[in-house]
XYZ file of C-alpha atoms in Angstrom:
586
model
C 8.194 -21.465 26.842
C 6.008 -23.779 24.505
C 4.184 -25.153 27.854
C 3.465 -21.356 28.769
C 2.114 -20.199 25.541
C -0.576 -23.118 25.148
C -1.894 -22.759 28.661
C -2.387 -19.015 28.412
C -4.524 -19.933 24.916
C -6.508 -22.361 27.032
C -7.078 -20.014 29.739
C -8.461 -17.059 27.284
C -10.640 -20.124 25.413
C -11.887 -20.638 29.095
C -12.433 -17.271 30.047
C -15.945 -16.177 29.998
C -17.578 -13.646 28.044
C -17.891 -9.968 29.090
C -21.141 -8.665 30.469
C -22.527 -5.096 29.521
C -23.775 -3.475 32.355
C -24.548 -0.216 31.269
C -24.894 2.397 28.603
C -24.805 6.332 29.195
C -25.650 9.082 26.831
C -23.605 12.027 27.714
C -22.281 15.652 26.414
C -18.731 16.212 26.016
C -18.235 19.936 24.933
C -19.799 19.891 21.663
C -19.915 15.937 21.160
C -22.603 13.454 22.086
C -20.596 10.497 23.657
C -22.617 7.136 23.576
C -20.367 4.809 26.634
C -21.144 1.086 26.676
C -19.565 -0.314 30.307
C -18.272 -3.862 29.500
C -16.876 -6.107 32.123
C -14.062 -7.065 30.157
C -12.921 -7.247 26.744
C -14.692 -6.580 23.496
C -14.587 -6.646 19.412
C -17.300 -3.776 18.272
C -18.611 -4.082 14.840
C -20.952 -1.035 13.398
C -23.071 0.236 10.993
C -25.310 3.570 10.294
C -28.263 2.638 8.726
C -31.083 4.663 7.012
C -34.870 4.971 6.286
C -35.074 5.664 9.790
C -31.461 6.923 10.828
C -29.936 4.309 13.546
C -26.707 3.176 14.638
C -26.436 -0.603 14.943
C -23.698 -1.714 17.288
C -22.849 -5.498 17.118
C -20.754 -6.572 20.258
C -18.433 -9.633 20.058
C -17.274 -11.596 23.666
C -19.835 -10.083 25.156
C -23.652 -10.744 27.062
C -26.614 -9.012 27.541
C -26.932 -7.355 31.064
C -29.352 -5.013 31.027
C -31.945 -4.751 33.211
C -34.421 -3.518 29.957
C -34.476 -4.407 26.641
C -36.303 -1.073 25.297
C -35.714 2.022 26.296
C -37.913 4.872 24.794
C -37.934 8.915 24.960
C -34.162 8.979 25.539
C -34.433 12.321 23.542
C -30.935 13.983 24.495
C -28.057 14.784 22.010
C -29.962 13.498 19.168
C -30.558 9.837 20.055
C -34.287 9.323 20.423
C -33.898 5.742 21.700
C -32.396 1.831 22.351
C -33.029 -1.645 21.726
C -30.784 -4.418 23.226
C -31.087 -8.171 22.189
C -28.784 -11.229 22.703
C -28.185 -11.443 19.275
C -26.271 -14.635 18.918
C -24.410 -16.472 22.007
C -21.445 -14.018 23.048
C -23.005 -11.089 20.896
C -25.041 -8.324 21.610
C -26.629 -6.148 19.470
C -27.653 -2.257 20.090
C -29.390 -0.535 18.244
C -29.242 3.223 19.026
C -32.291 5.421 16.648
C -31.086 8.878 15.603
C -32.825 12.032 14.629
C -30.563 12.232 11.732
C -27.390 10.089 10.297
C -24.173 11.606 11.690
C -20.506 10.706 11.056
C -19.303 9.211 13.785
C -16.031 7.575 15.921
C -15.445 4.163 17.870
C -13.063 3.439 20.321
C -12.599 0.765 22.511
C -10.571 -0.319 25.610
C -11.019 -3.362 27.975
C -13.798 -1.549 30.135
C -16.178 0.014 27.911
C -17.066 1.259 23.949
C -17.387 5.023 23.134
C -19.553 6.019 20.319
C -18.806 9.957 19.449
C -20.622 12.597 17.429
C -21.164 16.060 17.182
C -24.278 17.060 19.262
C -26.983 18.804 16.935
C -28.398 20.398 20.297
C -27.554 22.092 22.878
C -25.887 20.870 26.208
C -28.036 18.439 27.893
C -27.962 15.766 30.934
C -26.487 12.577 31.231
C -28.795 9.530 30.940
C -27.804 6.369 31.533
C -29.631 2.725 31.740
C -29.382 2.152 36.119
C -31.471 5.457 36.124
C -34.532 4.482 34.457
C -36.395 2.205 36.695
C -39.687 1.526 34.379
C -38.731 1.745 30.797
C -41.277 4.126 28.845
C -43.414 2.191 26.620
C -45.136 2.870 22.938
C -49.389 3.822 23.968
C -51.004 0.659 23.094
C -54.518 1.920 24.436
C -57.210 0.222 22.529
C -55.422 -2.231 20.886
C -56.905 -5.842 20.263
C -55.536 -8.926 20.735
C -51.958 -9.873 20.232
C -49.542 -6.892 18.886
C -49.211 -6.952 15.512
C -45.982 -8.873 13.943
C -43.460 -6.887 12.706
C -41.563 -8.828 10.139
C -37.599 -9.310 10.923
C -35.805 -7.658 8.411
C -31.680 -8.506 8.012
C -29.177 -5.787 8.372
C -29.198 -3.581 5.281
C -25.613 -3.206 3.292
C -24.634 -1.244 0.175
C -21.727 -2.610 -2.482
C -20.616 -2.043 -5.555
C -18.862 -4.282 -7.701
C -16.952 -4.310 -11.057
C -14.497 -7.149 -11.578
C -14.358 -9.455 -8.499
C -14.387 -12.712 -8.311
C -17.544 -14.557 -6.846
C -15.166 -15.521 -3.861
C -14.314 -12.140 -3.112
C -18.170 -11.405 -3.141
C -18.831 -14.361 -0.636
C -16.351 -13.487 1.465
C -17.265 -10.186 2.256
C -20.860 -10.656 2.537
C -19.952 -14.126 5.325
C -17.852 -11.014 6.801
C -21.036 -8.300 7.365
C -23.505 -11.099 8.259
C -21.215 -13.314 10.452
C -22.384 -16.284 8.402
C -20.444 -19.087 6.718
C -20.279 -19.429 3.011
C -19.268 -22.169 0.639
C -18.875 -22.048 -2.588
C -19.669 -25.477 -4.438
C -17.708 -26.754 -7.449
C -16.303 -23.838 -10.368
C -18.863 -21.048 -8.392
C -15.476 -19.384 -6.912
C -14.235 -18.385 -10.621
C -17.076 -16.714 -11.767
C -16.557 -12.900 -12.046
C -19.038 -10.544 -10.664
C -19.397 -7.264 -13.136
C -21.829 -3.887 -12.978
C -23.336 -4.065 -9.466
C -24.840 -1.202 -8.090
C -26.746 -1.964 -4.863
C -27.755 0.383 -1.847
C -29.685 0.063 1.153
C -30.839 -3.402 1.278
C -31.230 -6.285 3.406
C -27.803 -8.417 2.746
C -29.775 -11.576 2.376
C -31.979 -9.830 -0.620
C -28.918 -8.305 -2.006
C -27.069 -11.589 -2.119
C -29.715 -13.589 -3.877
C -30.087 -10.991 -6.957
C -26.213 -10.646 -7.423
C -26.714 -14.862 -7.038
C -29.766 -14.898 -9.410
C -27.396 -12.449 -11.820
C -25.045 -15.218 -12.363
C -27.292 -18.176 -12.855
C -26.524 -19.146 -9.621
C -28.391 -19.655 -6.121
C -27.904 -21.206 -2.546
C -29.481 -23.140 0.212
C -28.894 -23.215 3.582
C -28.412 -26.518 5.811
C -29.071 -27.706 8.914
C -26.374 -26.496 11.326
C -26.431 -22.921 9.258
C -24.229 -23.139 6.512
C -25.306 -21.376 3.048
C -23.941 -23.287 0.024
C -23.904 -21.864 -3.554
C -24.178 -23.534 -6.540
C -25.652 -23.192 -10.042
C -29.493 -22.618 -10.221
C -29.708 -26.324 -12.406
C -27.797 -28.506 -9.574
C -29.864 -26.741 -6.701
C -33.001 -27.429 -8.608
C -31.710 -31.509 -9.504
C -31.015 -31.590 -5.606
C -34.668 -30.952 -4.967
C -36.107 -32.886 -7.398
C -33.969 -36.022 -5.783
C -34.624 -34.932 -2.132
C -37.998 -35.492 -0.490
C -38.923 -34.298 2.938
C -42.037 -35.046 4.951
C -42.917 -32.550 7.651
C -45.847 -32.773 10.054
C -46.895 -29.209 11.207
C -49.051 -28.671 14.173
C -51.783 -25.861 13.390
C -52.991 -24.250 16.517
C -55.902 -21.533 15.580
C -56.605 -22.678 12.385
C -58.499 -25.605 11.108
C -56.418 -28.224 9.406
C -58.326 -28.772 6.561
C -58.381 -25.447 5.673
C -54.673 -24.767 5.995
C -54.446 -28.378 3.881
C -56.753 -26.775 0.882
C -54.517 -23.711 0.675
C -51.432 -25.681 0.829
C -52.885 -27.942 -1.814
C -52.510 -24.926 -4.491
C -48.497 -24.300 -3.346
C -47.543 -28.091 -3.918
C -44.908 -29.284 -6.929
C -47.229 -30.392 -9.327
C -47.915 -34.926 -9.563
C -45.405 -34.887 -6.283
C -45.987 -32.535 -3.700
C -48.994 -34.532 -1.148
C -50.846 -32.581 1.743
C -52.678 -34.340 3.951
C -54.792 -33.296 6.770
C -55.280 -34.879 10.240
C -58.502 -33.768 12.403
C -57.535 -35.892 15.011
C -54.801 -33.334 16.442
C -55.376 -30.372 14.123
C -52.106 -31.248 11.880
C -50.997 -30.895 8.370
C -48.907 -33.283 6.958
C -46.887 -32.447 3.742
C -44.666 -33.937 1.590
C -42.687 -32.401 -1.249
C -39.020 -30.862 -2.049
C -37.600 -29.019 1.094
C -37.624 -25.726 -0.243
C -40.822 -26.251 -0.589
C -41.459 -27.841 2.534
C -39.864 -24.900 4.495
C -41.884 -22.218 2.090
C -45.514 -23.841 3.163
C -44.093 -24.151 7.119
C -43.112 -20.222 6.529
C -46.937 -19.454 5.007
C -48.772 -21.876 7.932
C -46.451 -19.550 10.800
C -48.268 -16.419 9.524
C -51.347 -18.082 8.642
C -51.903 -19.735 11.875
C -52.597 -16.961 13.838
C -54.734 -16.441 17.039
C -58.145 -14.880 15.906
C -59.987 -12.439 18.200
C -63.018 -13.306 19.791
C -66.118 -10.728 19.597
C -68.743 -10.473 22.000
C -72.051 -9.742 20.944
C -75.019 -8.173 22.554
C -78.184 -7.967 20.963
C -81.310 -6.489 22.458
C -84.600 -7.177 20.226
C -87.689 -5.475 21.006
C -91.083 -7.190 18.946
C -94.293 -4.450 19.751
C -97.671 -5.908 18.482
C -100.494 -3.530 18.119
C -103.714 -4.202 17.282
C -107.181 -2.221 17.713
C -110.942 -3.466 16.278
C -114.019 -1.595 15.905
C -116.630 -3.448 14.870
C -120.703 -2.475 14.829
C -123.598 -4.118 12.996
C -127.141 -3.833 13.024
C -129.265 -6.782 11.554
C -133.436 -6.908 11.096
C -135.503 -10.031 10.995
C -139.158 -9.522 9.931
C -141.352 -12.462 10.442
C -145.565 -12.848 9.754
C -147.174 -14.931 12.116
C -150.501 -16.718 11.441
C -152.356 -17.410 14.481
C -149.238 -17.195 16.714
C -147.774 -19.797 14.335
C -145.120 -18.848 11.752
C -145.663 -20.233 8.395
C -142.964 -19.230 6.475
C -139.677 -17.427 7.407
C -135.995 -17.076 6.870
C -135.277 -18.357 10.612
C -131.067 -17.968 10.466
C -131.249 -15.597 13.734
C -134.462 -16.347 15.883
C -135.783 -20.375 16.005
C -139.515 -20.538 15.291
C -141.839 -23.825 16.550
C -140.940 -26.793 13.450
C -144.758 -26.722 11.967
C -143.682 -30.398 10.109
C -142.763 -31.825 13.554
C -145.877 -32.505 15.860
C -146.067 -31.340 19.386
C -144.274 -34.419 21.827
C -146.313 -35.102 25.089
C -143.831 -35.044 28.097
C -143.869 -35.742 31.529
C -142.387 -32.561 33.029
C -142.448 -33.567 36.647
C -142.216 -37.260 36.687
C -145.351 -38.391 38.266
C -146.370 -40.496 35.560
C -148.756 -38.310 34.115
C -148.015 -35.997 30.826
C -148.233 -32.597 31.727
C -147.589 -30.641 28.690
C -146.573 -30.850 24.582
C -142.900 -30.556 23.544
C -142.375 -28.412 20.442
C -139.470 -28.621 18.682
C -138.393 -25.781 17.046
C -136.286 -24.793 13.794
C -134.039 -22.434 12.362
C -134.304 -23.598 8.581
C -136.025 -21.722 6.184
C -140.066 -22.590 5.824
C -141.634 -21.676 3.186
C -145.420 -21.909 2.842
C -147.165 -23.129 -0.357
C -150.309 -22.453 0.609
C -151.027 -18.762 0.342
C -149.173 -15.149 0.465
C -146.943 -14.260 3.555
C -143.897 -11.913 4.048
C -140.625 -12.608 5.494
C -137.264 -10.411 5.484
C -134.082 -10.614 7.095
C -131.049 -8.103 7.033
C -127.307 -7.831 7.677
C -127.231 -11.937 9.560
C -124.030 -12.289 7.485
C -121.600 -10.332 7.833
C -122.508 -9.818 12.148
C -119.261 -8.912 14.293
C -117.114 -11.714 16.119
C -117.378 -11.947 19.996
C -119.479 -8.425 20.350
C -119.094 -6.890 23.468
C -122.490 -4.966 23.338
C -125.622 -6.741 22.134
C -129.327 -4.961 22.223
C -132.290 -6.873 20.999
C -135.623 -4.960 20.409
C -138.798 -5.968 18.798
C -142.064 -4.657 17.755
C -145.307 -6.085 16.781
C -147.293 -4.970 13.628
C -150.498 -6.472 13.175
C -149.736 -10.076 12.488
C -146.007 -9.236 12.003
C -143.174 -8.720 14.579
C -139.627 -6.980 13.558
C -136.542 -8.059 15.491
C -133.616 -5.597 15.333
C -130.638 -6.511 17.005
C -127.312 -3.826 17.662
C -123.989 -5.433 18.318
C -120.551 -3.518 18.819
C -117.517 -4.667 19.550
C -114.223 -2.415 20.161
C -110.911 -3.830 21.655
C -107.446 -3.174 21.798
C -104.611 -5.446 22.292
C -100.826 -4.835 23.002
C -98.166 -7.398 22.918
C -94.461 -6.537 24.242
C -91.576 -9.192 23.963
C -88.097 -8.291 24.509
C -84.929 -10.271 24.538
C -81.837 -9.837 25.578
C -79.694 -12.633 24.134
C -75.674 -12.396 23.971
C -73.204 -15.008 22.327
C -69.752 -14.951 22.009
C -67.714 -15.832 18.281
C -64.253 -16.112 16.968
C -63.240 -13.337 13.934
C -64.733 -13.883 10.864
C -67.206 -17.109 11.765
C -70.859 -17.396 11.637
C -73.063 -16.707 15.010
C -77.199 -17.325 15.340
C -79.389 -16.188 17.828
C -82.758 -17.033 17.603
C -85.880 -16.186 19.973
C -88.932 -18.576 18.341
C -89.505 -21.909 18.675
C -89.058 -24.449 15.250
C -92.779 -25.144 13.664
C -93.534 -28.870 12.440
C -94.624 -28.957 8.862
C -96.617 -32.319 7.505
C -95.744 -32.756 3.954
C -97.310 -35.769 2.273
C -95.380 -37.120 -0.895
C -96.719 -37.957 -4.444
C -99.542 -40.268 -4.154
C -101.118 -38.356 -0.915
C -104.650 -39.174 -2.141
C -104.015 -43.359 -1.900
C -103.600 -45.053 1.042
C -99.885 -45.895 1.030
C -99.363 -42.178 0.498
C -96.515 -41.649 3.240
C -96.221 -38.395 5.455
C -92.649 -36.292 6.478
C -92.345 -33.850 8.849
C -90.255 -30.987 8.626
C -89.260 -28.087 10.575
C -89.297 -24.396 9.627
C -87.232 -22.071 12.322
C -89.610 -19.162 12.906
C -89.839 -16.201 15.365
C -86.880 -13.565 15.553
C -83.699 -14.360 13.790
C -80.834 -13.108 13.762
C -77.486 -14.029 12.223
C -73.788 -12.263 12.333
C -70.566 -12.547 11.115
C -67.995 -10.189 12.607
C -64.698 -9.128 10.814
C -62.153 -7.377 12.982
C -60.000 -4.714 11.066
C -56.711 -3.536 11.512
C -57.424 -0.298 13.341
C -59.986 -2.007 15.581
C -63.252 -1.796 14.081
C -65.759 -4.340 13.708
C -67.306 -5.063 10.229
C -70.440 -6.708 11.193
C -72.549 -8.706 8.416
C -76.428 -8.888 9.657
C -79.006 -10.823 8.322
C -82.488 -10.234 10.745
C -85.834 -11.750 9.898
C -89.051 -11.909 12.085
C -91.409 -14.646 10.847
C -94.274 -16.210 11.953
C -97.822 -19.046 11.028
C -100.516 -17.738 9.649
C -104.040 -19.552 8.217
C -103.513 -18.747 4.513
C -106.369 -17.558 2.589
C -106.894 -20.592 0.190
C -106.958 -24.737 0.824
C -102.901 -24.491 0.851
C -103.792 -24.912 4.931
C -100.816 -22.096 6.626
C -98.477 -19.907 5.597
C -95.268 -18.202 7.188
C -95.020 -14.889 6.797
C -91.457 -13.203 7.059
C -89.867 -9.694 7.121
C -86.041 -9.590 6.520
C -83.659 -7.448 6.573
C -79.783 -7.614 5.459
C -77.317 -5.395 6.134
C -73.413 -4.866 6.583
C -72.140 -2.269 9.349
C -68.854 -0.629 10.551
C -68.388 0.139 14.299
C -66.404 0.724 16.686
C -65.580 -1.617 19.915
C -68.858 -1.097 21.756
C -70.727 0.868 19.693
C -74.539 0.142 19.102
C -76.506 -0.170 16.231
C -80.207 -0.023 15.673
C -81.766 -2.106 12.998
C -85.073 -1.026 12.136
C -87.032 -0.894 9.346
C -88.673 -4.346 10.033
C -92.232 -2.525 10.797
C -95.748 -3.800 9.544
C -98.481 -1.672 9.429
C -102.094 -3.373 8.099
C -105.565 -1.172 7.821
C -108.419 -3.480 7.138
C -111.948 -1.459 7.046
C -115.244 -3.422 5.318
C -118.998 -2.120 5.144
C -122.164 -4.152 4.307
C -125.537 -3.738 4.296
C -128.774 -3.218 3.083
C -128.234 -1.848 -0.689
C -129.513 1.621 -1.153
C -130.552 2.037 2.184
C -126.766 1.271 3.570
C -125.341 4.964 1.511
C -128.748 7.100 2.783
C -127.164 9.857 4.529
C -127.622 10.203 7.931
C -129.499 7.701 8.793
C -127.384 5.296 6.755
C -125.636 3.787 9.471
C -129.028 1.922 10.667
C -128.756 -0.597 7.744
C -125.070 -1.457 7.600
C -122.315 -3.231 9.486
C -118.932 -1.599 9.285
C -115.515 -3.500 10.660
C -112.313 -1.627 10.931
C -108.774 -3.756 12.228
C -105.895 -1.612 12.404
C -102.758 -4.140 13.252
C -99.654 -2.749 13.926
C -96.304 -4.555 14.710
C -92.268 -3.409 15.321
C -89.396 -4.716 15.109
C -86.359 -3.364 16.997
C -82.752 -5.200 16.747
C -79.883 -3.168 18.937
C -76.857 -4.806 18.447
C -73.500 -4.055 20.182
C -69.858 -5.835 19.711
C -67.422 -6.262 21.897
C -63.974 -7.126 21.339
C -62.502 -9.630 23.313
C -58.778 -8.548 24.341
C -56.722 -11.084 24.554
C -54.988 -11.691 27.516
C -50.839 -11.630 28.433
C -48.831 -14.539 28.110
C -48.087 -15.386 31.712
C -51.441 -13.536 33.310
């Protein structure tokens, strides 16, 4: 009879666990019935939980056989939905959410578990888990990146005590979480007075009953949570030392190290960084350890990555009118002038005497050479007359030039008219595009980078030495993006257009600049115009004869006027993209 007994334990120790293969929602009269179909026999533990209404369902002996784990928009007899998970081996969790918190009834035989209610509806039709081939899923449209984590909360509980003993407190809560408990040392005796909790996770309501008593707990390695008094847990860390190397994925080490650095236990706790594989290596007390591997898990997140498209448009404008008119009066004695301002028109040198040349080579001078000037002569030896009239201030590169001349007696005036007008357009566009990770620093820059001599002290000796440097100039433009939470882009802009110019004084060049800094909220491919980087320069001189130059009408004969009218734009469009991360697996 012995023999019999012990092989029948053995065979239900060997006897698999019971799969569920189904769940139906169905109306019975005026009940909502709730059927889980297990393939053999089952312990159901269950809770109602609030702040949203749900029914969690904890099945012992069993596994998970579902062919989803979600399944959304039941919406019949007031359950709105399900989640399934394996939640430990032989133990499946459900989790059913309500419209409302009901009182409710569980049964149990060896093929299924029936969950019973009163319906808050009307009739409806029976669902069930083989009928729903695709389960519906939450609209995700739009959303970058990975989903965001949704941080595991433990199952909530409500108790009240008033004069139990600390075992009695342990034991029930190793009960409701399935967890084992020891109590170290005198712990068991002390009694537990005036608490009041509701609705919260069992681990949080454990430690402040725990941290009520002077007391606290750690967990070990294979599970187990041991209590003791606050003072022994805190001399166990101080003797225990861990060392824990943690592999940082997204983040850079160093970075990770620095924050780290701040958590440590003060003239013990050592973080080192390794940029060789992107770790962190930290030493310190282990609940310390496992607190910094907790904060690098969240912190070490994969970033985004935001595309950016810029288009820059650079229009340069620039129109010139220019006219001058300028006289030159000179006497002549006897065909020879004497005395003259001769900036404009060379006259025969009268100090320099005529050179005999052969012209054709036979051997025999043919002719005088005269060589002529255009310095000023000036003749000591009796009266003459000479004028001359707008030669310094004449326009650049005229396009129209008319000499004339007339003869008066023994003096000839030269007049000559020059005009220039142009008008020049320059165009550049650029269409440049880079790609950056959330929250780093991107450049794009259309310009070349401009040597710059710059002699040290001492320039004006011989062993004065001479560096160059380089100045970035052209169009600029630098970008940070920061990706929000509902999928914007924060963009941080600095744009600057600069250029070399010949400065006005003996400095040699100078680099001229327009920038612009801004910070911008858009949306995943909207554009944004930057303007505002615009340069508009009038330049208009007249000079001439004085008096004469303001005569009406006829003033214009005895001046030269310039007008420059330069013009130049500066369009940025820029337009982010976010990059969506892809599906593990795709």
């Amino acid at each position: 009879m012995i023999s019999r007994t012990i092989l029948a334990f053995a065979v239900a120790l060997a006897a698999p666990a019971a799969e569920i293969r189904e769940v139906r929602v169905a109306s019975e009269g005026t009940d909502t019935e709730i059927t889980v179909v297990v393939g053999g026999p089952a312990t159901p533990r269950h809770m109602m939980l609030t702040n949203p209404p749900r029914l969690l369902l904890d099945i012992k002996g069993a596994n998970l056989g579902l062919e989803h784990r979600r399944y959304d928009r039941i919406d019949r007899g007031g359950v709105l939905g399900m989640r399934s998970t394996q939640f430990r081996p032989e133990t499946v969790r459900l989790i059913f959410d309500l419209d409302r918190e009901f009182a409710y009834r569980v049964t149990a035989d060896s093929g299924a578990i029936r969950v019973t209610f009163q319906n808050p509806g009307p009739p409806f039709p029976d669902w069930s888990t083989p009928d729903v081939r695709e389960p519906s899923r939450p609209d995700v449209r739009g959303a970058a990146g990975p989903p965001p984590v949704v941080p595991q909360t433990e199952p909530r509980i409500s108790v009240v005590y008033d004069s139990a003993s600390m075992l009695d407190v342990l034991a029930g809560f190793s009960e409701f979480a399935d967890i084992s408990v020891v109590p170290n040392g005198d712990v068991g005796a002390v009694l537990v007075r005036g608490i009041d909790i509701r609705d919260q996770p069992w681990d949080v309501a454990l430690n402040a009953i725990l941290s009520a008593q002077n007391l606290g707990w750690h967990r070990t390695e294979s599970g187990i949570i041991v209590v003791d008094w606050l003072e022994n847990l805190q001399a166990r860390d101080q003797l225990l030392s861990e060392t824990r190397v943690i592999r940082v994925n997204y983040a850079r080490a160093d970075s990770v190290a620095e924050t780290l650095r701040h958590l440590a236990t003060p003239n013990r706790g050592q973080v080192v960084s390794f940029s060789g594989s992107n770790t962190v290596i930290v030493t310190d007390a282990p609940s310390v350890v496992a607190r910094m591997d907790t904060i690098i898990a969240v912190l070490d997140r994969p970033l985004p990555q935001v595309a950016i498209e810029a288009k820059i448009v650079f229009v340069d404008r620039t129109d010139v009118q220019q006219l001058g008119i300028v006289y030159d009066l000179k006497e002549r004695n006897g065909g020879v002038v004497e005395q003259g301002l001769n900036d404009l028109i060379a006259v025969p040198d009268p100090n320099a005497p005529p050179q005999l040349v052969d012209v054709d080579g036979d051997g025999t001078v043919d002719q005088g050479f005269v060589r002529r000037t255009n310095e000023t002569l000036v003749s000591l030896g009796g009266s003459a007359v000479a004028a001359l009239a707008n030669a310094n201030d004449r326009p650049i590169g005229p396009a129209l030039q008319i000499l004339t001349a007339a003869a008066f007696g023994e003096f000839s005036l030269f007049s000559f008219l020059e005009a220039l007008e142009s008008h020049q357009l320059s165009d550049v566009q650029a269409a440049p595009s880079i790609r950056v990770v959330d929250h780093a620093h991107a450049r794009i820059q259309v310009g070349e980078r401009t040597p710059i001599r710059v002699l040290e002290p001492g320039a004006q000796t011989e062993s004065a030495r001479v560096n160059v440097d380089f100045e970035d100039t052209g169009i600029i433009l630098d970008v940070v993006p920061h990706v929000t939470n509902n999928n914007q882009i924060r963009l941080e802009l600095m744009a600057e257009r600069s250029g070399l110019k010949l400065g006005l004084s003996d400095v040699g060049f100078v680099f001229e600049k327009q920038i612009g800094e801004t910070t911008l909220l858009l949306d995943d491919g909207e554009t944004a115009v930057i303007g505002g980087l615009t340069l508009s320069e009038v330049s208009r001189s007249r000079s001439g004869i004085p008096g004469l130059m303001n005569l009406p009408l006829i003033g214009d004969l005895f001046r030269s006027s310039k007008e420059n009218e330069v013009k130049q734009d500066l369009i940025i469009l820029v337009t982010p993209h976010i990059i969506h991360r892809r599906p593990e697996g795709r």
